[in-house]
Amino acid sequence: MQAPSRITNGPGGANPCNSSCVGGSGSSSNSSPASDQDIIRRTTRVLRQLYHRETHWLSARTADQSLLLSQQGQLSLSEQLHYGEVAFVLLRLKPCAIIDFAGDRAQLADYISTVIEPTIRDLNALGAAAKSLAAAGVTGSNSALYPRSFQLTCARINGQLASPEVTTWTGAYVLYDEMWAESADWTRANLLDPLRTTVSEDALARGLDYPGSLPTNNEDMMTIVPVSYLGRMKSECGEWMSDRWECLTSFVVLHRQLHQVALHRIRYEAVKMFDIEMQVTMDTSLIEDLRVD
């Protein structure tokens, strides 16, 4: 079985500000950060560049390509953005993030090389800088979440892997942190092991840090609540980089698990340190329809 291909070294939508507000590259070609706060600022710049790379890449798709990515119009193209997922992994809120275009994985390799690979390169330079600061005893951040040393890796799932809700994960990519044991160990064991053929939904919920679970019987099926974390990022001059809220991540919970979302949301609002504002939407229409009936 072929070993997973890896990217370990290794900026979209209109910006209402002048390009000088966006910020320069976070790559190692710049002078080394002098403090934790410098690393946070430079990480925010890299995430802004990622957002621009993503939206530019999506806007360059042909009509046929866009239709495939949107799964024949069922999804908005903004639901294919991954800058929020990258931020969540950086903050160690979730062990890994799956990067996938289920509607058309044929476009995924170009997206990885054009969008994700240069972002990983720039972020890993900052992860190395954070390690140097820690060794020197330099601090300056009030956050226990970031900065910290890290080394992000993006690996292709090459094994014949399936889950109850997805017939094949082959060809999708997974982003994880080589320097975080929980992240690296879980990802290798559950998604990158070429001998593994199935991964349970409960296991995926742990690796992707979803607070709920999928229904296991007909009664649970009638209490599903889709949840979306929506976000907007600010430019360096303080203006919104998008004129609408866009999906950062989404999952489903059962109605009896809604209290878990409240606690989960509090943790995820840590992305504010990267100038990403977040709000939550929950669709309870199915339950309300049942109550009416």
PDB file of C-alpha atoms in Angstrom:
ATOM      1  CA  MET A   1       0.000   0.000   0.000  1.00  0.00           C
ATOM      2  CA  GLN A   2       1.330   3.445  -0.915  1.00  0.00           C
ATOM      3  CA  ALA A   3       2.409   5.565   2.055  1.00  0.00           C
ATOM      4  CA  PRO A   4       0.433   8.768   2.714  1.00  0.00           C
ATOM      5  CA  SER A   5       1.787  11.752   0.779  1.00  0.00           C
ATOM      6  CA  ARG A   6       2.693  14.522   3.181  1.00  0.00           C
ATOM      7  CA  ILE A   7       3.104  18.298   3.103  1.00  0.00           C
ATOM      8  CA  THR A   8       5.031  19.504   6.121  1.00  0.00           C
ATOM      9  CA  ASN A   9       6.750  22.637   4.812  1.00  0.00           C
ATOM     10  CA  GLY A  10       4.905  24.466   3.310  1.00  0.00           C
ATOM     11  CA  PRO A  11      -2.190  33.818   0.649  1.00  0.00           C
ATOM     12  CA  GLY A  12      -9.973  35.130  -2.391  1.00  0.00           C
ATOM     13  CA  GLY A  13     -12.810  37.371  -1.779  1.00  0.00           C
ATOM     14  CA  ALA A  14     -12.715  41.107  -2.161  1.00  0.00           C
ATOM     15  CA  ASN A  15     -11.017  43.023   0.612  1.00  0.00           C
ATOM     16  CA  PRO A  16     -12.728  46.327   1.418  1.00  0.00           C
ATOM     17  CA  CYS A  17      -9.393  47.834   2.506  1.00  0.00           C
ATOM     18  CA  ASN A  18      -6.346  48.837   0.586  1.00  0.00           C
ATOM     19  CA  SER A  19      -4.036  45.850   0.068  1.00  0.00           C
ATOM     20  CA  SER A  20      -1.522  47.424   2.458  1.00  0.00           C
ATOM     21  CA  CYS A  21      -3.950  46.677   5.283  1.00  0.00           C
ATOM     22  CA  VAL A  22      -3.866  42.953   4.682  1.00  0.00           C
ATOM     23  CA  GLY A  23      -0.396  42.439   6.109  1.00  0.00           C
ATOM     24  CA  GLY A  24       2.769  40.850   4.834  1.00  0.00           C
ATOM     25  CA  SER A  25       3.831  37.271   4.674  1.00  0.00           C
ATOM     26  CA  GLY A  26       4.274  35.278   7.866  1.00  0.00           C
ATOM     27  CA  SER A  27       7.105  33.280   6.337  1.00  0.00           C
ATOM     28  CA  SER A  28      10.531  32.792   7.839  1.00  0.00           C
ATOM     29  CA  SER A  29      12.038  35.303   5.419  1.00  0.00           C
ATOM     30  CA  ASN A  30      10.902  38.053   7.803  1.00  0.00           C
ATOM     31  CA  SER A  31      12.815  38.907  10.940  1.00  0.00           C
ATOM     32  CA  SER A  32      12.164  36.602  13.871  1.00  0.00           C
ATOM     33  CA  PRO A  33       9.281  37.591  16.163  1.00  0.00           C
ATOM     34  CA  ALA A  34      10.359  39.271  19.359  1.00  0.00           C
ATOM     35  CA  SER A  35       7.441  38.134  21.504  1.00  0.00           C
ATOM     36  CA  ASP A  36       4.362  35.951  21.730  1.00  0.00           C
ATOM     37  CA  GLN A  37       2.239  38.875  20.597  1.00  0.00           C
ATOM     38  CA  ASP A  38       4.319  39.206  17.441  1.00  0.00           C
ATOM     39  CA  ILE A  39       3.674  35.539  16.660  1.00  0.00           C
ATOM     40  CA  ILE A  40      -0.069  36.000  17.187  1.00  0.00           C
ATOM     41  CA  ARG A  41      -0.081  39.025  14.846  1.00  0.00           C
ATOM     42  CA  ARG A  42       1.900  37.198  12.194  1.00  0.00           C
ATOM     43  CA  THR A  43      -0.286  34.094  12.512  1.00  0.00           C
ATOM     44  CA  THR A  44      -3.330  36.297  11.968  1.00  0.00           C
ATOM     45  CA  ARG A  45      -1.710  37.672   8.799  1.00  0.00           C
ATOM     46  CA  VAL A  46      -1.070  34.157   7.500  1.00  0.00           C
ATOM     47  CA  LEU A  47      -4.714  33.205   8.166  1.00  0.00           C
ATOM     48  CA  ARG A  48      -5.822  36.336   6.279  1.00  0.00           C
ATOM     49  CA  GLN A  49      -3.618  35.277   3.379  1.00  0.00           C
ATOM     50  CA  LEU A  50      -5.144  31.804   3.557  1.00  0.00           C
ATOM     51  CA  TYR A  51      -8.621  33.333   3.322  1.00  0.00           C
ATOM     52  CA  HIS A  52      -7.554  35.317   0.251  1.00  0.00           C
ATOM     53  CA  ARG A  53      -5.962  32.266  -1.337  1.00  0.00           C
ATOM     54  CA  GLU A  54      -9.111  30.222  -0.732  1.00  0.00           C
ATOM     55  CA  THR A  55     -11.577  32.765  -2.068  1.00  0.00           C
ATOM     56  CA  HIS A  56      -9.354  33.520  -5.074  1.00  0.00           C
ATOM     57  CA  TRP A  57      -9.044  29.814  -5.861  1.00  0.00           C
ATOM     58  CA  LEU A  58     -12.803  29.281  -5.584  1.00  0.00           C
ATOM     59  CA  SER A  59     -13.591  32.330  -7.753  1.00  0.00           C
ATOM     60  CA  ALA A  60     -11.285  30.961 -10.463  1.00  0.00           C
ATOM     61  CA  ARG A  61     -13.345  27.754 -10.886  1.00  0.00           C
ATOM     62  CA  THR A  62     -15.277  27.218 -14.082  1.00  0.00           C
ATOM     63  CA  ALA A  63     -19.057  26.964 -13.937  1.00  0.00           C
ATOM     64  CA  ASP A  64     -18.854  23.168 -14.192  1.00  0.00           C
ATOM     65  CA  GLN A  65     -16.186  22.956 -11.490  1.00  0.00           C
ATOM     66  CA  SER A  66     -18.210  25.197  -9.162  1.00  0.00           C
ATOM     67  CA  LEU A  67     -21.286  23.049  -9.708  1.00  0.00           C
ATOM     68  CA  LEU A  68     -19.334  19.951  -8.684  1.00  0.00           C
ATOM     69  CA  LEU A  69     -17.828  21.648  -5.617  1.00  0.00           C
ATOM     70  CA  SER A  70     -21.271  22.810  -4.514  1.00  0.00           C
ATOM     71  CA  GLN A  71     -22.617  19.273  -4.982  1.00  0.00           C
ATOM     72  CA  GLN A  72     -24.975  20.388  -7.739  1.00  0.00           C
ATOM     73  CA  GLY A  73     -25.943  23.580  -5.908  1.00  0.00           C
ATOM     74  CA  GLN A  74     -26.737  21.951  -2.573  1.00  0.00           C
ATOM     75  CA  LEU A  75     -23.907  23.828  -0.826  1.00  0.00           C
ATOM     76  CA  SER A  76     -22.609  27.377  -0.974  1.00  0.00           C
ATOM     77  CA  LEU A  77     -19.003  27.640  -2.144  1.00  0.00           C
ATOM     78  CA  SER A  78     -18.298  29.491   1.115  1.00  0.00           C
ATOM     79  CA  GLU A  79     -18.895  26.157   2.852  1.00  0.00           C
ATOM     80  CA  GLN A  80     -15.690  24.942   1.200  1.00  0.00           C
ATOM     81  CA  LEU A  81     -13.467  27.415   3.094  1.00  0.00           C
ATOM     82  CA  HIS A  82     -11.001  25.896   5.544  1.00  0.00           C
ATOM     83  CA  TYR A  83      -9.321  28.864   7.269  1.00  0.00           C
ATOM     84  CA  GLY A  84     -11.468  28.334  10.357  1.00  0.00           C
ATOM     85  CA  GLU A  85     -10.548  24.657  10.588  1.00  0.00           C
ATOM     86  CA  VAL A  86      -6.846  25.541  10.297  1.00  0.00           C
ATOM     87  CA  ALA A  87      -7.237  28.054  13.150  1.00  0.00           C
ATOM     88  CA  PHE A  88      -8.999  25.458  15.329  1.00  0.00           C
ATOM     89  CA  VAL A  89      -6.133  22.982  14.855  1.00  0.00           C
ATOM     90  CA  LEU A  90      -3.572  25.697  15.635  1.00  0.00           C
ATOM     91  CA  LEU A  91      -5.381  26.405  18.914  1.00  0.00           C
ATOM     92  CA  ARG A  92      -5.504  22.681  19.708  1.00  0.00           C
ATOM     93  CA  LEU A  93      -9.265  22.817  19.919  1.00  0.00           C
ATOM     94  CA  LYS A  94      -9.469  19.783  17.661  1.00  0.00           C
ATOM     95  CA  PRO A  95      -6.843  17.118  16.991  1.00  0.00           C
ATOM     96  CA  CYS A  96      -7.248  17.278  13.225  1.00  0.00           C
ATOM     97  CA  ALA A  97      -9.295  18.671  10.354  1.00  0.00           C
ATOM     98  CA  ILE A  98     -10.342  16.798   7.227  1.00  0.00           C
ATOM     99  CA  ILE A  99      -9.857  18.815   4.039  1.00  0.00           C
ATOM    100  CA  ASP A 100     -12.170  17.437   1.408  1.00  0.00           C
ATOM    101  CA  PHE A 101     -14.285  18.352  -1.592  1.00  0.00           C
ATOM    102  CA  ALA A 102     -16.726  15.473  -1.485  1.00  0.00           C
ATOM    103  CA  GLY A 103     -18.392  16.765  -4.649  1.00  0.00           C
ATOM    104  CA  ASP A 104     -15.189  16.629  -6.710  1.00  0.00           C
ATOM    105  CA  ARG A 105     -11.961  15.317  -5.205  1.00  0.00           C
ATOM    106  CA  ALA A 106     -10.300  15.668  -8.628  1.00  0.00           C
ATOM    107  CA  GLN A 107      -9.820  19.365  -7.797  1.00  0.00           C
ATOM    108  CA  LEU A 108      -8.450  18.713  -4.335  1.00  0.00           C
ATOM    109  CA  ALA A 109      -4.770  18.159  -5.208  1.00  0.00           C
ATOM    110  CA  ASP A 110      -4.574  21.575  -6.931  1.00  0.00           C
ATOM    111  CA  TYR A 111      -6.268  23.221  -3.952  1.00  0.00           C
ATOM    112  CA  ILE A 112      -3.793  21.610  -1.564  1.00  0.00           C
ATOM    113  CA  SER A 113      -0.723  22.650  -3.550  1.00  0.00           C
ATOM    114  CA  THR A 114      -1.999  26.161  -4.370  1.00  0.00           C
ATOM    115  CA  VAL A 115      -3.739  27.092  -1.101  1.00  0.00           C
ATOM    116  CA  ILE A 116      -2.837  24.818   1.783  1.00  0.00           C
ATOM    117  CA  GLU A 117       0.831  24.021   1.135  1.00  0.00           C
ATOM    118  CA  PRO A 118       2.147  27.639   1.196  1.00  0.00           C
ATOM    119  CA  THR A 119       0.032  28.331   4.285  1.00  0.00           C
ATOM    120  CA  ILE A 120       1.519  25.363   6.129  1.00  0.00           C
ATOM    121  CA  ARG A 121       5.013  26.528   5.187  1.00  0.00           C
ATOM    122  CA  ASP A 122       4.385  30.006   6.649  1.00  0.00           C
ATOM    123  CA  LEU A 123       2.650  28.702   9.764  1.00  0.00           C
ATOM    124  CA  ASN A 124       5.343  26.134  10.513  1.00  0.00           C
ATOM    125  CA  ALA A 125       7.955  28.896  10.426  1.00  0.00           C
ATOM    126  CA  LEU A 126       5.981  30.565  13.222  1.00  0.00           C
ATOM    127  CA  GLY A 127       5.694  27.277  15.093  1.00  0.00           C
ATOM    128  CA  ALA A 128       9.480  27.013  15.051  1.00  0.00           C
ATOM    129  CA  ALA A 129       9.790  30.619  16.226  1.00  0.00           C
ATOM    130  CA  ALA A 130       7.438  29.885  19.141  1.00  0.00           C
ATOM    131  CA  LYS A 131       9.651  26.973  20.111  1.00  0.00           C
ATOM    132  CA  SER A 132      12.676  29.298  20.158  1.00  0.00           C
ATOM    133  CA  LEU A 133      10.827  31.794  22.338  1.00  0.00           C
ATOM    134  CA  ALA A 134       9.845  29.083  24.783  1.00  0.00           C
ATOM    135  CA  ALA A 135      13.456  27.908  24.994  1.00  0.00           C
ATOM    136  CA  ALA A 136      14.549  31.479  25.704  1.00  0.00           C
ATOM    137  CA  GLY A 137      11.848  31.984  28.335  1.00  0.00           C
ATOM    138  CA  VAL A 138      10.284  34.882  26.417  1.00  0.00           C
ATOM    139  CA  THR A 139       6.548  35.351  27.063  1.00  0.00           C
ATOM    140  CA  GLY A 140       3.977  38.031  26.438  1.00  0.00           C
ATOM    141  CA  SER A 141       0.675  36.349  25.691  1.00  0.00           C
ATOM    142  CA  ASN A 142      -2.191  36.009  28.185  1.00  0.00           C
ATOM    143  CA  SER A 143      -3.529  32.960  26.348  1.00  0.00           C
ATOM    144  CA  ALA A 144      -2.836  29.379  27.384  1.00  0.00           C
ATOM    145  CA  LEU A 145      -3.878  28.235  23.890  1.00  0.00           C
ATOM    146  CA  TYR A 146      -1.405  30.038  21.640  1.00  0.00           C
ATOM    147  CA  PRO A 147       1.355  30.565  20.716  1.00  0.00           C
ATOM    148  CA  ARG A 148       3.064  27.230  21.159  1.00  0.00           C
ATOM    149  CA  SER A 149       5.472  25.191  19.087  1.00  0.00           C
ATOM    150  CA  PHE A 150       3.817  23.111  16.374  1.00  0.00           C
ATOM    151  CA  GLN A 151       4.492  21.457  13.040  1.00  0.00           C
ATOM    152  CA  LEU A 152       1.453  21.083  10.846  1.00  0.00           C
ATOM    153  CA  THR A 153       1.265  18.251   8.349  1.00  0.00           C
ATOM    154  CA  CYS A 154      -1.272  17.687   5.586  1.00  0.00           C
ATOM    155  CA  ALA A 155      -1.463  14.041   4.482  1.00  0.00           C
ATOM    156  CA  ARG A 156      -3.563  12.343   1.834  1.00  0.00           C
ATOM    157  CA  ILE A 157      -5.749   9.429   2.923  1.00  0.00           C
ATOM    158  CA  ASN A 158      -4.588   6.664   0.593  1.00  0.00           C
ATOM    159  CA  GLY A 159      -6.083   3.623   2.262  1.00  0.00           C
ATOM    160  CA  GLN A 160      -9.476   2.180   1.386  1.00  0.00           C
ATOM    161  CA  LEU A 161     -11.135   3.891   4.344  1.00  0.00           C
ATOM    162  CA  ALA A 162     -14.873   4.304   4.913  1.00  0.00           C
ATOM    163  CA  SER A 163     -17.180   5.420   7.726  1.00  0.00           C
ATOM    164  CA  PRO A 164     -20.909   4.808   8.266  1.00  0.00           C
ATOM    165  CA  GLU A 165     -21.817   8.138   6.637  1.00  0.00           C
ATOM    166  CA  VAL A 166     -19.056   8.316   3.992  1.00  0.00           C
ATOM    167  CA  THR A 167     -18.537   5.442   1.565  1.00  0.00           C
ATOM    168  CA  THR A 168     -14.894   6.356   0.957  1.00  0.00           C
ATOM    169  CA  TRP A 169     -12.418   8.808   2.429  1.00  0.00           C
ATOM    170  CA  THR A 170      -9.762   7.823  -0.111  1.00  0.00           C
ATOM    171  CA  GLY A 171      -8.303  10.958  -1.702  1.00  0.00           C
ATOM    172  CA  ALA A 172      -9.305  13.329   1.085  1.00  0.00           C
ATOM    173  CA  TYR A 173      -6.594  15.074   3.134  1.00  0.00           C
ATOM    174  CA  VAL A 174      -6.160  15.486   6.863  1.00  0.00           C
ATOM    175  CA  LEU A 175      -4.415  18.353   8.651  1.00  0.00           C
ATOM    176  CA  TYR A 176      -2.803  17.595  11.996  1.00  0.00           C
ATOM    177  CA  ASP A 177       0.037  18.645  14.323  1.00  0.00           C
ATOM    178  CA  GLU A 178       3.120  16.418  14.443  1.00  0.00           C
ATOM    179  CA  MET A 179       4.190  17.993  17.756  1.00  0.00           C
ATOM    180  CA  TRP A 180       0.889  17.289  19.547  1.00  0.00           C
ATOM    181  CA  ALA A 181       0.790  13.640  20.537  1.00  0.00           C
ATOM    182  CA  GLU A 182      -3.017  13.419  20.678  1.00  0.00           C
ATOM    183  CA  SER A 183      -3.271  14.876  17.181  1.00  0.00           C
ATOM    184  CA  ALA A 184      -0.537  12.810  15.549  1.00  0.00           C
ATOM    185  CA  ASP A 185      -1.401   9.534  17.282  1.00  0.00           C
ATOM    186  CA  TRP A 186      -5.153   9.728  16.613  1.00  0.00           C
ATOM    187  CA  THR A 187      -4.719  10.738  12.972  1.00  0.00           C
ATOM    188  CA  ARG A 188      -2.189   8.053  12.153  1.00  0.00           C
ATOM    189  CA  ALA A 189      -4.170   5.325  13.882  1.00  0.00           C
ATOM    190  CA  ASN A 190      -7.627   6.213  12.565  1.00  0.00           C
ATOM    191  CA  LEU A 191      -7.157   7.889   9.172  1.00  0.00           C
ATOM    192  CA  LEU A 192      -3.674   7.143   7.835  1.00  0.00           C
ATOM    193  CA  ASP A 193      -3.227   3.485   8.737  1.00  0.00           C
ATOM    194  CA  PRO A 194      -3.280   1.755   5.307  1.00  0.00           C
ATOM    195  CA  LEU A 195      -4.593  -1.439   6.887  1.00  0.00           C
ATOM    196  CA  ARG A 196      -7.648   0.213   8.434  1.00  0.00           C
ATOM    197  CA  THR A 197     -10.783  -0.002   6.311  1.00  0.00           C
ATOM    198  CA  THR A 198     -13.387   1.602   8.583  1.00  0.00           C
ATOM    199  CA  VAL A 199     -13.560   4.367  11.152  1.00  0.00           C
ATOM    200  CA  SER A 200     -16.587   4.761  13.391  1.00  0.00           C
ATOM    201  CA  GLU A 201     -18.600   7.966  13.687  1.00  0.00           C
ATOM    202  CA  ASP A 202     -17.795   8.099  17.405  1.00  0.00           C
ATOM    203  CA  ALA A 203     -14.086   7.930  16.616  1.00  0.00           C
ATOM    204  CA  LEU A 204     -14.445  10.705  14.020  1.00  0.00           C
ATOM    205  CA  ALA A 205     -16.313  12.820  16.557  1.00  0.00           C
ATOM    206  CA  ARG A 206     -13.331  12.521  18.902  1.00  0.00           C
ATOM    207  CA  GLY A 207     -10.733  13.299  16.249  1.00  0.00           C
ATOM    208  CA  LEU A 208     -12.701  16.206  14.786  1.00  0.00           C
ATOM    209  CA  ASP A 209     -13.891  17.372  18.218  1.00  0.00           C
ATOM    210  CA  TYR A 210     -17.617  17.277  17.521  1.00  0.00           C
ATOM    211  CA  PRO A 211     -19.677  17.640  20.725  1.00  0.00           C
ATOM    212  CA  GLY A 212     -22.612  15.502  19.659  1.00  0.00           C
ATOM    213  CA  SER A 213     -23.288  12.155  18.042  1.00  0.00           C
ATOM    214  CA  LEU A 214     -25.196  10.777  15.105  1.00  0.00           C
ATOM    215  CA  PRO A 215     -28.542   9.031  15.650  1.00  0.00           C
ATOM    216  CA  THR A 216     -28.502   5.286  16.261  1.00  0.00           C
ATOM    217  CA  ASN A 217     -32.265   4.652  16.110  1.00  0.00           C
ATOM    218  CA  ASN A 218     -35.434   6.094  14.608  1.00  0.00           C
ATOM    219  CA  GLU A 219     -36.274   8.085  17.739  1.00  0.00           C
ATOM    220  CA  ASP A 220     -32.899   9.821  17.669  1.00  0.00           C
ATOM    221  CA  MET A 221     -33.269  10.432  13.938  1.00  0.00           C
ATOM    222  CA  MET A 222     -36.214  12.705  14.699  1.00  0.00           C
ATOM    223  CA  THR A 223     -34.196  14.879  17.094  1.00  0.00           C
ATOM    224  CA  ILE A 224     -31.231  15.821  14.857  1.00  0.00           C
ATOM    225  CA  VAL A 225     -30.110  19.448  15.117  1.00  0.00           C
ATOM    226  CA  PRO A 226     -27.600  20.670  12.481  1.00  0.00           C
ATOM    227  CA  VAL A 227     -25.171  23.190  14.007  1.00  0.00           C
ATOM    228  CA  SER A 228     -22.928  25.639  12.143  1.00  0.00           C
ATOM    229  CA  TYR A 229     -20.217  27.907  13.492  1.00  0.00           C
ATOM    230  CA  LEU A 230     -20.178  30.949  11.211  1.00  0.00           C
ATOM    231  CA  GLY A 231     -17.318  33.410  11.065  1.00  0.00           C
ATOM    232  CA  ARG A 232     -16.061  36.653   9.592  1.00  0.00           C
ATOM    233  CA  MET A 233     -12.465  37.828   9.673  1.00  0.00           C
ATOM    234  CA  LYS A 234     -11.269  41.406   9.991  1.00  0.00           C
ATOM    235  CA  SER A 235      -8.550  42.926   7.843  1.00  0.00           C
ATOM    236  CA  GLU A 236      -5.584  44.597   9.459  1.00  0.00           C
ATOM    237  CA  CYS A 237      -7.360  47.945   9.183  1.00  0.00           C
ATOM    238  CA  GLY A 238     -10.375  46.582  11.072  1.00  0.00           C
ATOM    239  CA  GLU A 239     -12.834  46.151   8.193  1.00  0.00           C
ATOM    240  CA  TRP A 240     -14.699  42.920   7.509  1.00  0.00           C
ATOM    241  CA  MET A 241     -13.028  40.845   4.796  1.00  0.00           C
ATOM    242  CA  SER A 242     -16.413  39.451   3.747  1.00  0.00           C
ATOM    243  CA  ASP A 243     -19.855  41.029   3.564  1.00  0.00           C
ATOM    244  CA  ARG A 244     -21.491  37.898   5.007  1.00  0.00           C
ATOM    245  CA  TRP A 245     -21.022  35.229   7.644  1.00  0.00           C
ATOM    246  CA  GLU A 246     -19.370  32.089   6.276  1.00  0.00           C
ATOM    247  CA  CYS A 247     -19.129  28.557   7.589  1.00  0.00           C
ATOM    248  CA  LEU A 248     -16.117  27.775   9.777  1.00  0.00           C
ATOM    249  CA  THR A 249     -17.241  24.273  10.745  1.00  0.00           C
ATOM    250  CA  SER A 250     -20.471  22.310  11.054  1.00  0.00           C
ATOM    251  CA  PHE A 251     -21.765  19.153  12.708  1.00  0.00           C
ATOM    252  CA  VAL A 252     -24.977  17.618  14.010  1.00  0.00           C
ATOM    253  CA  VAL A 253     -26.096  16.923  17.553  1.00  0.00           C
ATOM    254  CA  LEU A 254     -29.167  15.345  19.063  1.00  0.00           C
ATOM    255  CA  HIS A 255     -31.619  17.654  20.791  1.00  0.00           C
ATOM    256  CA  ARG A 256     -30.704  16.295  24.215  1.00  0.00           C
ATOM    257  CA  GLN A 257     -27.066  17.206  23.535  1.00  0.00           C
ATOM    258  CA  LEU A 258     -27.620  20.919  22.884  1.00  0.00           C
ATOM    259  CA  HIS A 259     -26.144  21.854  26.269  1.00  0.00           C
ATOM    260  CA  GLN A 260     -22.838  20.408  25.071  1.00  0.00           C
ATOM    261  CA  VAL A 261     -22.779  22.892  22.183  1.00  0.00           C
ATOM    262  CA  ALA A 262     -22.855  25.819  24.631  1.00  0.00           C
ATOM    263  CA  LEU A 263     -19.665  24.650  26.327  1.00  0.00           C
ATOM    264  CA  HIS A 264     -18.063  23.724  23.014  1.00  0.00           C
ATOM    265  CA  ARG A 265     -18.810  27.183  21.583  1.00  0.00           C
ATOM    266  CA  ILE A 266     -17.089  28.949  24.483  1.00  0.00           C
ATOM    267  CA  ARG A 267     -13.866  27.078  23.752  1.00  0.00           C
ATOM    268  CA  TYR A 268     -14.018  27.794  20.028  1.00  0.00           C
ATOM    269  CA  GLU A 269     -14.509  31.532  20.509  1.00  0.00           C
ATOM    270  CA  ALA A 270     -10.763  31.602  21.206  1.00  0.00           C
ATOM    271  CA  VAL A 271     -10.384  32.238  17.443  1.00  0.00           C
ATOM    272  CA  LYS A 272     -11.075  35.901  18.290  1.00  0.00           C
ATOM    273  CA  MET A 273      -7.359  36.248  18.976  1.00  0.00           C
ATOM    274  CA  PHE A 274      -6.901  35.866  15.185  1.00  0.00           C
ATOM    275  CA  ASP A 275      -9.493  38.606  14.443  1.00  0.00           C
ATOM    276  CA  ILE A 276     -12.135  35.986  13.575  1.00  0.00           C
ATOM    277  CA  GLU A 277     -15.587  36.696  15.003  1.00  0.00           C
ATOM    278  CA  MET A 278     -17.894  33.718  15.421  1.00  0.00           C
ATOM    279  CA  GLN A 279     -21.609  33.073  15.820  1.00  0.00           C
ATOM    280  CA  VAL A 280     -23.627  29.868  16.060  1.00  0.00           C
ATOM    281  CA  THR A 281     -26.711  28.789  14.147  1.00  0.00           C
ATOM    282  CA  MET A 282     -28.823  25.740  15.009  1.00  0.00           C
ATOM    283  CA  ASP A 283     -31.604  24.374  12.818  1.00  0.00           C
ATOM    284  CA  THR A 284     -34.349  22.941  15.035  1.00  0.00           C
ATOM    285  CA  SER A 285     -36.977  22.989  12.281  1.00  0.00           C
ATOM    286  CA  LEU A 286     -37.298  19.192  12.151  1.00  0.00           C
ATOM    287  CA  ILE A 287     -38.084  18.995  15.863  1.00  0.00           C
ATOM    288  CA  GLU A 288     -40.493  21.927  15.629  1.00  0.00           C
ATOM    289  CA  ASP A 289     -42.271  20.261  12.712  1.00  0.00           C
ATOM    290  CA  LEU A 290     -42.675  17.090  14.762  1.00  0.00           C
ATOM    291  CA  ARG A 291     -44.115  19.041  17.685  1.00  0.00           C
ATOM    292  CA  VAL A 292     -46.644  20.679  15.360  1.00  0.00           C
ATOM    293  CA  ASP A 293     -47.644  17.254  14.054  1.00  0.00           C
TER     294      ASP A 293
END
